[in-house]
Coordinates of C-alpha atoms and ligand atoms in Angstrom, one line a residue:
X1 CA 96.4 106.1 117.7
X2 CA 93.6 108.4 117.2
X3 CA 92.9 107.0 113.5
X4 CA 92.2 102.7 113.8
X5 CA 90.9 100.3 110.9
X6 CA 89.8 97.3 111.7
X7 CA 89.2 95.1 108.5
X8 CA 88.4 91.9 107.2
X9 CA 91.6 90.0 106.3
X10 CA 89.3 86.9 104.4
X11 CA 85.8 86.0 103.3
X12 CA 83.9 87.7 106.2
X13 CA 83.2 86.4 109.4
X14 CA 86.9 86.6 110.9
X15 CA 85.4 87.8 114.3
X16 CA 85.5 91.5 113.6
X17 CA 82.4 92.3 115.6
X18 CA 84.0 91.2 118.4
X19 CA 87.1 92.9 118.5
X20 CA 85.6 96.3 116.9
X21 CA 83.6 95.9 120.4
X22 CA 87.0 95.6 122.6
X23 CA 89.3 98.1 120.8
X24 CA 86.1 100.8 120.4
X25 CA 85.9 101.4 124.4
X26 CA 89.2 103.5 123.3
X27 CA 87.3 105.5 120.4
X28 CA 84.8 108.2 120.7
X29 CA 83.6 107.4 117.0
X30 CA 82.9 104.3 115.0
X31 CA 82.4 104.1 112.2
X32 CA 80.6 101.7 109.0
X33 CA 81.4 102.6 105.5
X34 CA 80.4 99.9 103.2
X35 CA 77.9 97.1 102.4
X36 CA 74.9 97.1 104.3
X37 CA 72.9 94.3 106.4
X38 CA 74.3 91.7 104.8
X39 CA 77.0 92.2 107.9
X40 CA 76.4 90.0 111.4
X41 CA 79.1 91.0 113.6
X42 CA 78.4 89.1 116.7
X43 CA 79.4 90.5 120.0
X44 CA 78.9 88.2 123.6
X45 CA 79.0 90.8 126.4
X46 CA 78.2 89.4 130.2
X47 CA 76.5 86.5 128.4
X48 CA 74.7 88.5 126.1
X49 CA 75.1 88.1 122.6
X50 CA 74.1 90.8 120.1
X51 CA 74.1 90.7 116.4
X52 CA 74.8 94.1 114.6
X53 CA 73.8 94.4 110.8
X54 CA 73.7 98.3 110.1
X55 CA 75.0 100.0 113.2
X56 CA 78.4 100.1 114.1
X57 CA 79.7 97.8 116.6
X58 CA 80.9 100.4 118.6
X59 CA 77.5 101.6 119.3
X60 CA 77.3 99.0 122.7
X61 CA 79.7 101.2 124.6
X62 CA 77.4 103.9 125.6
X63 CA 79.9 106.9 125.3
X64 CA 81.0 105.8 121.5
X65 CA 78.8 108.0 118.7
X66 CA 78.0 105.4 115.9
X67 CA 78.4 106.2 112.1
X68 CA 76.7 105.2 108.9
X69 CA 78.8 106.6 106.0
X70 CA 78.5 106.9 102.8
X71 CA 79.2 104.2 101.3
X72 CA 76.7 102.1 103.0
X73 CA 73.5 100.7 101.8
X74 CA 70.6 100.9 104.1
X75 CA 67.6 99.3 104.3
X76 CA 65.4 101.8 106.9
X77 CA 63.0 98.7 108.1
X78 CA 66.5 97.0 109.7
X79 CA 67.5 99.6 110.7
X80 CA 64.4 100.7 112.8
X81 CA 64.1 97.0 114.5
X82 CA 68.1 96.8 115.2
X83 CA 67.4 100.3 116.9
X84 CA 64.6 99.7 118.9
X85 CA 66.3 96.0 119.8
X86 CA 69.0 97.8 121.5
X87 CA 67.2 100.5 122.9
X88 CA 64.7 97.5 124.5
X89 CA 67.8 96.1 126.2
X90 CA 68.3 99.5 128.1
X91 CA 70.6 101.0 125.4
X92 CA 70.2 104.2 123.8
X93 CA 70.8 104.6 120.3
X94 CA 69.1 107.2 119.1
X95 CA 71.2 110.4 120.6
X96 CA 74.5 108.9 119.6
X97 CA 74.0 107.4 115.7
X98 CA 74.8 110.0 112.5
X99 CA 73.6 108.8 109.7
X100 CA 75.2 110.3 106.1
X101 CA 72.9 112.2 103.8
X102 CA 74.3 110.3 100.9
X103 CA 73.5 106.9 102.0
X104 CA 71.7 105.0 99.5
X105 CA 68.5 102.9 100.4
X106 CA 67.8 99.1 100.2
X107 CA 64.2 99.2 98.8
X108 CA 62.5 96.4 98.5
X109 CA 62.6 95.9 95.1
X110 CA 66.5 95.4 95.2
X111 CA 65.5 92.2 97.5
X112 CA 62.7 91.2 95.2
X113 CA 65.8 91.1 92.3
X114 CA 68.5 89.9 94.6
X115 CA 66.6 86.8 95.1
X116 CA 65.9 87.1 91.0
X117 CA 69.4 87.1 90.0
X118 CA 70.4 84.1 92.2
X119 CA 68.0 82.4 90.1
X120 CA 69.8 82.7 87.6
X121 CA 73.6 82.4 88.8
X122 CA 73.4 81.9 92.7
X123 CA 76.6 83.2 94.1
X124 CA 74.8 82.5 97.5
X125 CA 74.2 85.7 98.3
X126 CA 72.2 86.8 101.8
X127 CA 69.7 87.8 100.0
X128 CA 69.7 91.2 101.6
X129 CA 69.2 93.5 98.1
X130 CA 72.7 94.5 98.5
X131 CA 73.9 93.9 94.7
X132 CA 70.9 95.7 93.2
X133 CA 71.0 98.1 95.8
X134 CA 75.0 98.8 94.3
X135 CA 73.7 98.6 90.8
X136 CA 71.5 101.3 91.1
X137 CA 73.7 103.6 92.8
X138 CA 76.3 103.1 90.3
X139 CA 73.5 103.1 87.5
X140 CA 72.3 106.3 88.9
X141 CA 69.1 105.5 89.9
X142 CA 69.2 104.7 93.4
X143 CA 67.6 106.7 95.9
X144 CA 69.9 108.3 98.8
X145 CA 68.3 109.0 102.4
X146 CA 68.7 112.9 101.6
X147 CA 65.8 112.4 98.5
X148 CA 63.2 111.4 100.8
X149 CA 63.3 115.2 102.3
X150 CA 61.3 116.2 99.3
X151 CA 58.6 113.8 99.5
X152 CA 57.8 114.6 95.9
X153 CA 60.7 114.0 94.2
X154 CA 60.7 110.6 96.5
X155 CA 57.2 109.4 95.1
X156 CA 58.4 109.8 91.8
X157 CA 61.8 108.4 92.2
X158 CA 60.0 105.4 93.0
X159 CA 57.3 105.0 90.8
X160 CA 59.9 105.0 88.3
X161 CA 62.0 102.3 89.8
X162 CA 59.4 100.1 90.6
X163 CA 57.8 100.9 87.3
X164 CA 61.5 99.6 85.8
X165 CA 61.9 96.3 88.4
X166 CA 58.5 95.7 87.4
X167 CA 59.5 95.2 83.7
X168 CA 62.5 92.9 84.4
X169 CA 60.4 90.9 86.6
X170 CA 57.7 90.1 84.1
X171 CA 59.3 90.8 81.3
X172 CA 62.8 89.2 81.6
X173 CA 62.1 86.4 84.5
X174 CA 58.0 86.2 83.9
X175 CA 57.2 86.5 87.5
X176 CA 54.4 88.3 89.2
X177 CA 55.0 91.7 90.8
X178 CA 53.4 92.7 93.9
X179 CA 54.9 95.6 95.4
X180 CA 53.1 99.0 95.9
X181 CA 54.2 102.5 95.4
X182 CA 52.3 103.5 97.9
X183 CA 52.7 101.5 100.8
X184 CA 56.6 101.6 100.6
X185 CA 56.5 105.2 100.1
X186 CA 54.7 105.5 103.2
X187 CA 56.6 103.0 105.2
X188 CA 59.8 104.4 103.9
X189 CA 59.2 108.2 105.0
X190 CA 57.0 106.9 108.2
X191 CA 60.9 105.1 109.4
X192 CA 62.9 108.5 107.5
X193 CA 60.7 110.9 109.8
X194 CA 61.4 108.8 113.2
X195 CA 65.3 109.1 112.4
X196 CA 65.6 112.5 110.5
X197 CA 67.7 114.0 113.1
X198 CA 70.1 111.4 112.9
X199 CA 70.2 112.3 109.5
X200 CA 73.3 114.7 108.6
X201 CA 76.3 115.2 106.1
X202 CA 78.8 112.9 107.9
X203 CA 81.9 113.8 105.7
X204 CA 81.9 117.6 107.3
X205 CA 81.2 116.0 110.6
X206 CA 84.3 113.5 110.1
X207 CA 86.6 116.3 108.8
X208 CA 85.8 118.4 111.4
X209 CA 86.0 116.7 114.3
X210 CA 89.3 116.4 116.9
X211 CA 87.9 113.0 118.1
X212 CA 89.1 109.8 117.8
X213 CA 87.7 107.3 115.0
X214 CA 87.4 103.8 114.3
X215 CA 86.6 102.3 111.3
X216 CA 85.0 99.3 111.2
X217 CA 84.9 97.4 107.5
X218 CA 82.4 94.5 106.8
X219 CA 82.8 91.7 104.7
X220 CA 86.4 91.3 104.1
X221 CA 89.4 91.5 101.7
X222 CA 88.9 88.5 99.3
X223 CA 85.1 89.5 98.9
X224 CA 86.3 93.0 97.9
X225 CA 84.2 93.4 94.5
X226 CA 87.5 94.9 92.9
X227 CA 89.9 92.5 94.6
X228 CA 88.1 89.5 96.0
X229 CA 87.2 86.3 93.9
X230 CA 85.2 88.2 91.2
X231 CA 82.1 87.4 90.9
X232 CA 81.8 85.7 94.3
X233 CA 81.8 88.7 96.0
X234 CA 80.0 91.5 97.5
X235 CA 79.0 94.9 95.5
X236 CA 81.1 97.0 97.5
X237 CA 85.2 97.6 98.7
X238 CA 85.3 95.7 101.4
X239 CA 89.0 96.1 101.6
X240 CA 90.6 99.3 102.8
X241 CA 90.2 100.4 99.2
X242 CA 86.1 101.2 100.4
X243 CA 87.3 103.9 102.9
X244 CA 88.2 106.6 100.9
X245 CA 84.6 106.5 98.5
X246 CA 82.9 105.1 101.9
X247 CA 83.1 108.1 103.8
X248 CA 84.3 110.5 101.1
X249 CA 87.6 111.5 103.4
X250 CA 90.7 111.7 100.9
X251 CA 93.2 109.4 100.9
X252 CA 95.5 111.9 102.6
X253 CA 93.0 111.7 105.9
X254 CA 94.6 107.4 106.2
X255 CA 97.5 108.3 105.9
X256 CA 98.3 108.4 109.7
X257 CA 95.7 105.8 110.5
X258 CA 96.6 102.1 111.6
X259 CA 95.5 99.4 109.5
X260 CA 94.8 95.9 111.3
X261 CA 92.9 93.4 109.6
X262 CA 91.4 89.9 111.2
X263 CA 91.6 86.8 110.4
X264 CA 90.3 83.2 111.8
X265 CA 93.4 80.6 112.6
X266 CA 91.3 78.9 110.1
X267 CA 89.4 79.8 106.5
X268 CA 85.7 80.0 106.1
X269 CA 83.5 81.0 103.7
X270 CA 79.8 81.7 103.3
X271 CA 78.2 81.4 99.7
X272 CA 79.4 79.8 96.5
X273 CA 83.3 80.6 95.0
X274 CA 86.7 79.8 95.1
X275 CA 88.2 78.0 98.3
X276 CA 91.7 76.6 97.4
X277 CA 92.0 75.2 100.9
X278 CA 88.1 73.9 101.5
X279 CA 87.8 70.6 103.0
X280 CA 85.2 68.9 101.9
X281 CA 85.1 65.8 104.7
X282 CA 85.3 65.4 107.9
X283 CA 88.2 67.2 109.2
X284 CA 86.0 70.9 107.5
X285 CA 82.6 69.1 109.6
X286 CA 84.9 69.4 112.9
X287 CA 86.0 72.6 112.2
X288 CA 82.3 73.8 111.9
X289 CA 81.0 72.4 114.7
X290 CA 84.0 73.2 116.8
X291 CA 83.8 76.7 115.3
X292 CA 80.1 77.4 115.3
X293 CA 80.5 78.4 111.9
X294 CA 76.5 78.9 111.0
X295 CA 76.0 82.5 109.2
X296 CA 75.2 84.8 111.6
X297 CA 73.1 86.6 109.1
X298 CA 71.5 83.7 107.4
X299 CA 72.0 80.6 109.5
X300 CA 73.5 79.0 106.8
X301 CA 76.3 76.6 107.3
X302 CA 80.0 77.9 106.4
X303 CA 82.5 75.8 103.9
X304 CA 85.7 75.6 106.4
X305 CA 89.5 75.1 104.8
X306 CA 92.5 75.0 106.3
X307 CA 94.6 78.7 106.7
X308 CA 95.8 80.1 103.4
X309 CA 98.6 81.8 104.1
X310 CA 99.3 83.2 100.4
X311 CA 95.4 84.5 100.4
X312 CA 96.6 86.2 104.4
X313 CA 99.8 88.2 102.8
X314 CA 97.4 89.2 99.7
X315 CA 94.8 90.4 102.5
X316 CA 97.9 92.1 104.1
X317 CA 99.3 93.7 100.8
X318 CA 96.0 94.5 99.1
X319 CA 95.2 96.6 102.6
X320 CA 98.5 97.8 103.3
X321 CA 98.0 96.3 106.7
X322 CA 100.1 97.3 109.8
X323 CA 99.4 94.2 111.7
X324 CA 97.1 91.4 112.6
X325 CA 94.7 89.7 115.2
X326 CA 94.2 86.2 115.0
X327 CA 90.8 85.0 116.2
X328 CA 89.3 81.5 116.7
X329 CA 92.9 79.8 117.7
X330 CA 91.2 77.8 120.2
X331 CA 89.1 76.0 117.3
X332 CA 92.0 74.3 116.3
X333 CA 93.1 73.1 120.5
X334 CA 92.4 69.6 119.5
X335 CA 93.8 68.4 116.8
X336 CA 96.9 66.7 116.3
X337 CA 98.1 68.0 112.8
X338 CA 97.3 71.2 111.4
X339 CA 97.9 72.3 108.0
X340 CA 98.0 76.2 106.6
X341 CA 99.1 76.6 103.0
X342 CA 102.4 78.2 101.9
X343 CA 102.1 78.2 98.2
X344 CA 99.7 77.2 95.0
X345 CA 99.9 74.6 92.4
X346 CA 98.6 75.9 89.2
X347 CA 99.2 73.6 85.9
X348 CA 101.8 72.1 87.5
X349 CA 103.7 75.2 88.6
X350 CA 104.4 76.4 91.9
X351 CA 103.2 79.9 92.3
X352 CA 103.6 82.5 95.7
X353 CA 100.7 84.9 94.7
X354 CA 96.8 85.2 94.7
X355 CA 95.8 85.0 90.6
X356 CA 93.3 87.4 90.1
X357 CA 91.8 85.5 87.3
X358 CA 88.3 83.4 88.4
X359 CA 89.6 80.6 86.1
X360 CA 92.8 80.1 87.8
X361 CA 91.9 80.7 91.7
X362 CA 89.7 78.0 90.9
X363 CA 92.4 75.7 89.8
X364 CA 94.4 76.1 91.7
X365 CA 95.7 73.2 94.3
X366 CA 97.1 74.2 98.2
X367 CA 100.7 73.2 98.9
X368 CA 100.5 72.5 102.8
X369 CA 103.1 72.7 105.4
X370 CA 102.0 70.3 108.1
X371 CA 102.3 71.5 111.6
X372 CA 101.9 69.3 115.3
X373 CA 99.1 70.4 117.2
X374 CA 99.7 72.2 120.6
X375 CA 96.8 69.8 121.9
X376 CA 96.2 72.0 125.2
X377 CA 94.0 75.0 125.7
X378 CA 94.0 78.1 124.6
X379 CA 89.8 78.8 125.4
X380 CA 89.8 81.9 127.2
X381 CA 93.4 82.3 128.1
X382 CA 93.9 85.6 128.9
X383 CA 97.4 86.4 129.8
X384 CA 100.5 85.2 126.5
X385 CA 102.5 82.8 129.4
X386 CA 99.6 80.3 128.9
X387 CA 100.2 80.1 125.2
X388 CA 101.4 76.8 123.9
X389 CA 104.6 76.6 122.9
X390 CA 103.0 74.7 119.3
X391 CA 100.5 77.7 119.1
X392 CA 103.1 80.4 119.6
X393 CA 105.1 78.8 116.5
X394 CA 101.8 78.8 114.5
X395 CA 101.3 82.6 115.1
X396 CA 105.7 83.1 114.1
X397 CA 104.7 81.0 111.0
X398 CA 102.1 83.8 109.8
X399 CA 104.1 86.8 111.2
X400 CA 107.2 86.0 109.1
X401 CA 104.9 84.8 106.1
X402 CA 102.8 87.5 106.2
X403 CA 105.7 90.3 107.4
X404 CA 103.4 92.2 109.8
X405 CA 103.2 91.7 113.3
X406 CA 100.5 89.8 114.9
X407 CA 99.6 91.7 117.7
X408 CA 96.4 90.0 119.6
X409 CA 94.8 86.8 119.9
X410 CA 91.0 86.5 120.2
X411 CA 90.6 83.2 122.9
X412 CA 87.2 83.1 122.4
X413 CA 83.5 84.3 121.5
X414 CA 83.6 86.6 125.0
X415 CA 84.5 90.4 125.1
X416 CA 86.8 89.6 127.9
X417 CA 88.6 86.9 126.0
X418 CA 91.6 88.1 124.6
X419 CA 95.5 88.2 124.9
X420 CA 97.7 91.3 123.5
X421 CA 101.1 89.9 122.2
X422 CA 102.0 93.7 121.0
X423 CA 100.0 96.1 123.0
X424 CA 98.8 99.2 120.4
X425 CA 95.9 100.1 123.8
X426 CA 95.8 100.1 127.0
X427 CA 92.8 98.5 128.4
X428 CA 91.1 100.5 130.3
X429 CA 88.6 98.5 131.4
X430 CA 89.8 95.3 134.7
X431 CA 87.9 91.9 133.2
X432 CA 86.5 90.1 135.5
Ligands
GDP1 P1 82.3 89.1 112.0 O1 81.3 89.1 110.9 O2 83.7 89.2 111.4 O3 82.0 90.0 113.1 O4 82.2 87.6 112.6 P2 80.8 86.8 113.0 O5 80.3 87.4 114.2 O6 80.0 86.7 111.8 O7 81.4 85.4 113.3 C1 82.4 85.1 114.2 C2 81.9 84.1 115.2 O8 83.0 83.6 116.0 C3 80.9 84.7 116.2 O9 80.0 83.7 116.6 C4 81.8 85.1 117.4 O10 81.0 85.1 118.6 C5 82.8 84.0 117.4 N1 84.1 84.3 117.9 C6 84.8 85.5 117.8 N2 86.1 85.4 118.3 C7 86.2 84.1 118.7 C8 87.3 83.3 119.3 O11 88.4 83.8 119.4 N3 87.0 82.0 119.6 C9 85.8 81.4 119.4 N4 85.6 80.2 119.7 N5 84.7 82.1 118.8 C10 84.9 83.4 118.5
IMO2 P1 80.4 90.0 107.8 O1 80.5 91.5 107.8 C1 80.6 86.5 105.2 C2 78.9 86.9 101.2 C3 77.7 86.2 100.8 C4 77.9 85.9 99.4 C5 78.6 87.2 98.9 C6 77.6 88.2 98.3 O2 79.5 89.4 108.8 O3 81.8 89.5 107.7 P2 75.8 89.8 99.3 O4 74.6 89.6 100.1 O5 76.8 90.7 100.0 O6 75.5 90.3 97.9 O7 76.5 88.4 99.1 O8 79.2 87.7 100.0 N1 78.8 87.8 102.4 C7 79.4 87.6 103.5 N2 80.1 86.5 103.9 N3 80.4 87.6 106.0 C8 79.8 88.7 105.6 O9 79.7 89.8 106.3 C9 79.2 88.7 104.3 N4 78.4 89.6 103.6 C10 78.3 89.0 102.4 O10 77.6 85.0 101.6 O11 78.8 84.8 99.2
MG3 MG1 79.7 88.0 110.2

C-alpha cells in the first residue's frame, strides 16, 4: 500500500494526529495538503504529548520526510516556533520538511480580518487568518512563499494588501489599523531566508518520486467548504476532494491509493453550526470530560452529540472511503445506554441522507437506535479478544451502516494504544 489517506470522517478532531503518527512509521513521506494552523493533531509518544499545527504528523518518526503542499496556508511565524519546538526536544526538522513553492502565506492582516468577520457573523472560527487567507488566494491577491524570492515584488505585494485591509478596517468596520509594512516585510523574509532550502516545487518532487506517501487531511469531511455544513466550515476541501488541487497530483495519481477516514465512537464539534445529534445536558458534559474534548488549538470547549451514522456513510460516500478507524471507544466504557442515529426527521418525514441545504441540516431531528452499554474496559486494550462482546456489535452496527470495513480501533490517547481488526500494516515496531 504504497499510496495511504488518512482523512477526517466528521467535524475535525477524530484523533487523526494520532493514528497519522502510528500508520506513518510505514511511510517514507507525509504529507499536508490543505488548511493551515488551524489543525492540532495531538500525538502522546512515551508520555510526551505534541501538538502539530503546520507540519505533518509524520514528521516525529525521524526517517519520514514531511510535506507542506500546495494547498496549504502558512503562516511563517508558526511555523518557525513549531520547528524549533521540535528541534528543542532533540528532533531534527529541518533536513527532512519540503515545503511547496505555491503555498500561500497567512499574513497578519488575514488574522486582523478573521477576527473582523467573526464580528460580524462568528462561525467560531480559530481565529487563525485561515478564511481570509483562502479569500485572497482565490481573489488573486494572496501572496505565495515563491513571491518573497524577489524581495521587490514582495514589498509591493504587501503594501497593496495592507493598503486594501486597511480600507475595510476603517472604512467598513471603523477600527484602527496598526500593522506595518515594514516590520512584517522584514519578519516575513527574516523566517523565508532561515527555511529557503526547504523551499521547493513539491508537485515534481511528489511525481517523481518511487517512495511511499501518506496523506494526512485536516479538518474533516462535514467541514469540507464544498460539502460540509456551509457556511460552518473551513475555507478549504477538507475531504478527499482537497487532494487533487492540494498537491496538484491528478486525480489519476489516487486512483490506486487507499482511502481510510477516522471517526470518534462519538460526534464533536468545535465552533458554531449544525449538530443534529448535540446534547445539550448532561449526558454531552460526560462525554467531554470523559473525552477531554477541549480544542487542542484553542482550548475551547467542544459541543459533544451522540454518533450520527447517516453523517458517517455521507463522510464515507463523499470520500469514497475504503474503510474506517474508530477512535475514542473507550469514552463511551461507562455508560449503560448508548445511542447512534440511523436516520433524520425532517417536517415530519423520515429521510436516509445528509441535506445539503443549511436550512434543513438544521432542522432536522436524530432518529436513535438505542444500544446496551458493554460497561467494561476497552482503555488501552491492545489485542481484539479483550473487546466486549456489546462494543464489537457497536463497531458491526457502523460497518453494515456505513458498508466499509472498520479496520482499527484507537484504545486510547497513546501511540501504543491500538487494536487492528483488519490488518492493511504490519507493525513493525514491538510496544512495550
Ligand atoms: P485530530 O485533530 O483529529 O488529530 O484530533 P485532536 O488531537 O485534536 O483530538 C483528539 C484527542 O483525543 C487528542 O487529545 C488525542 O490525544 C485523544 N485521543 C486520540 N485517540 C484516542 C482514543 O482512542 N481514546 C482516547 N481516550 N483519547 C484519544
Ligand atoms: P483538526 O485538523 C476541529 C473549525 C473551527 C470553526 C470552523 C472554521 O484539528 O481536526 P477556521 O479557523 O478553519 O476558519 O474555522 O472550522 N475547525 C476545526 N474544528 N478541528 C479542526 O482541525 C478544525 N479546524 C477548523 O472551529 O468551526
Ligand atoms: Mg484537532
Amino acid at each position: 500500500m504504497d499510496k495511504l489517506v488518512i482523512l477526517g470522517a466528521q467535524w475535525g478532531d477524530e484523533g487523526k494526529g494520532k493514528i497519522v503518527d502510528l500508520l506513518s512509521e510505514h511511510y517514507d513521506i507525509t504529507v499536508r495538503y490543505q488548511g493551515g494552523s488551524n489543525a492540532g493533531h495531538t500525538v502522546v509518544v512515551n508520555g510526551e504529548k505534541f501538538i502539530l499545527h503546520l507540519l505533518p504528523t509524520g514528521i516525529l518518526h525521524e526517517h519520514v520526510i514531511g510535506v507542506i503542499a500546495q494547498g496549504m496556508v502558512v503562516d511563517l511565524e508558526v511555523l518557525k516556533e513549531e520547528i524549533e519546538e521540535l528541534e528543542r526536544k532533540g528532533l531534527p526538522v529541518k533536513e527532512r520538511l519540503v515545503i511547496s513553492d505555491r503555498v500561500h502565506l497567512v499574513m497578519p492582516y488575514h488574522k486582523v480580518l478573521d477576527a473582523l468577520f467573526e464580528k460580524k457573523r462568528g462561525i467560531g472560527t480559530t481565529l487563525r487568518g485561515i478564511g481570509p487567507a483562502y479569500m485572497f488566494k482565490y481573489g488573486r491577491k494572496g501572496i505565495r512563499i515563491s513571491d518573497l524570492y524577489d524581495e521587490k515584488r514582495f514589498y509591493s505585494l504587501l503594501e497593496e494588501n495592507i493598503d486594501f485591509v486597511k480600507n475595510i478596517c476603517e472604512k467598513v468596520f471603523c477600527e484602527k489599523f496598526e500593522l506595518d509594512v515594514k516590520e512584517i516585510y522584514e519578519k516575513q523574509l527574516s523566517i523565508f531566508n532561515e527555511i529557503k532550502e526547504n523551499v521547493k516545487d513539491v508537485f515534481r518532487f511528489l511525481t517523481r518520486t518511487e517512495k511511499s506517501v501518506l496523506f494526512e487531511g485536516a479538518q474533516g469531511t462535514l467541514l469540507d467548504i464544498d460539502m460540509g455544513t456551509y457556511p460552518y466550515v473551513t475555507s478549504s476541501n477538507s475531504s478527499a476532494l482537497g487532494l487533487s488541487n492540494g498537491t496538484g497530483l491528478s486525480p489519476k495519481y489516487f486512483s490506486d491509493a487507499y482511502l481510510v477516514g477516522v471517526a470518534k465512537a462519538y460526534l464533536t464539534r468545535v465552533g458554531e453550526g449544525p449538530f443534529p445529534t448535540e446534547l445539550k445536558g448532561e449526558l454531552g458534559e460526560r462525554l467531554r470530560e470523559l473525552g477531554g474534548e477541549y480544542g487542542s488549538t484553542t482550548g475551547r470547549p467542544r459541543r459533544c452529540g451522540w454518533l450520527d451514522l447517516v453523517a458517517l456513510r455521507y463522510a464515507v460516500e463523499v470520500n469514497g472511503l475504503d474503510a474506517l478507524i474508530i477512535t475514542k471507544l473507550d469514552v463511551l466504557d461507562s455508560f449503560e445506554e448508548i445511542k447512534v442515529c440511523v436516520a433524520y426527521e425532517l417536517d415530519g418525514k423520515v429521510i436516509d441522507y445528509f441535506p445539503a441545504s443549511y436550512t434543513d441540516i438544521s432542522r432536522v431531528k436524530p432518529v436513535y437506535k438505542t444500544l446496551k452499554g458493554w460497561k467494561k474496559n476497552t482503555k488501552g486494550i491492545r489485542n481484539i479478544s479483550e473487546l466486549p462482546e456489546g462494543a464489537r456489535e457497536y463497531i458491526r452496527l457502523i460497518e453494515e451502516f456505513t458498508g466499509v470495513p472498520v479496520i482499527m480501533l484507537s484504545t486510547g490517547p497513546k501511540r501504543e494504544e491500538f487494536v487492528w481488526l483488519r490488518e492493511i500494516l504490519k507493525t513493525k515496531r514491538s510496544y512495550s
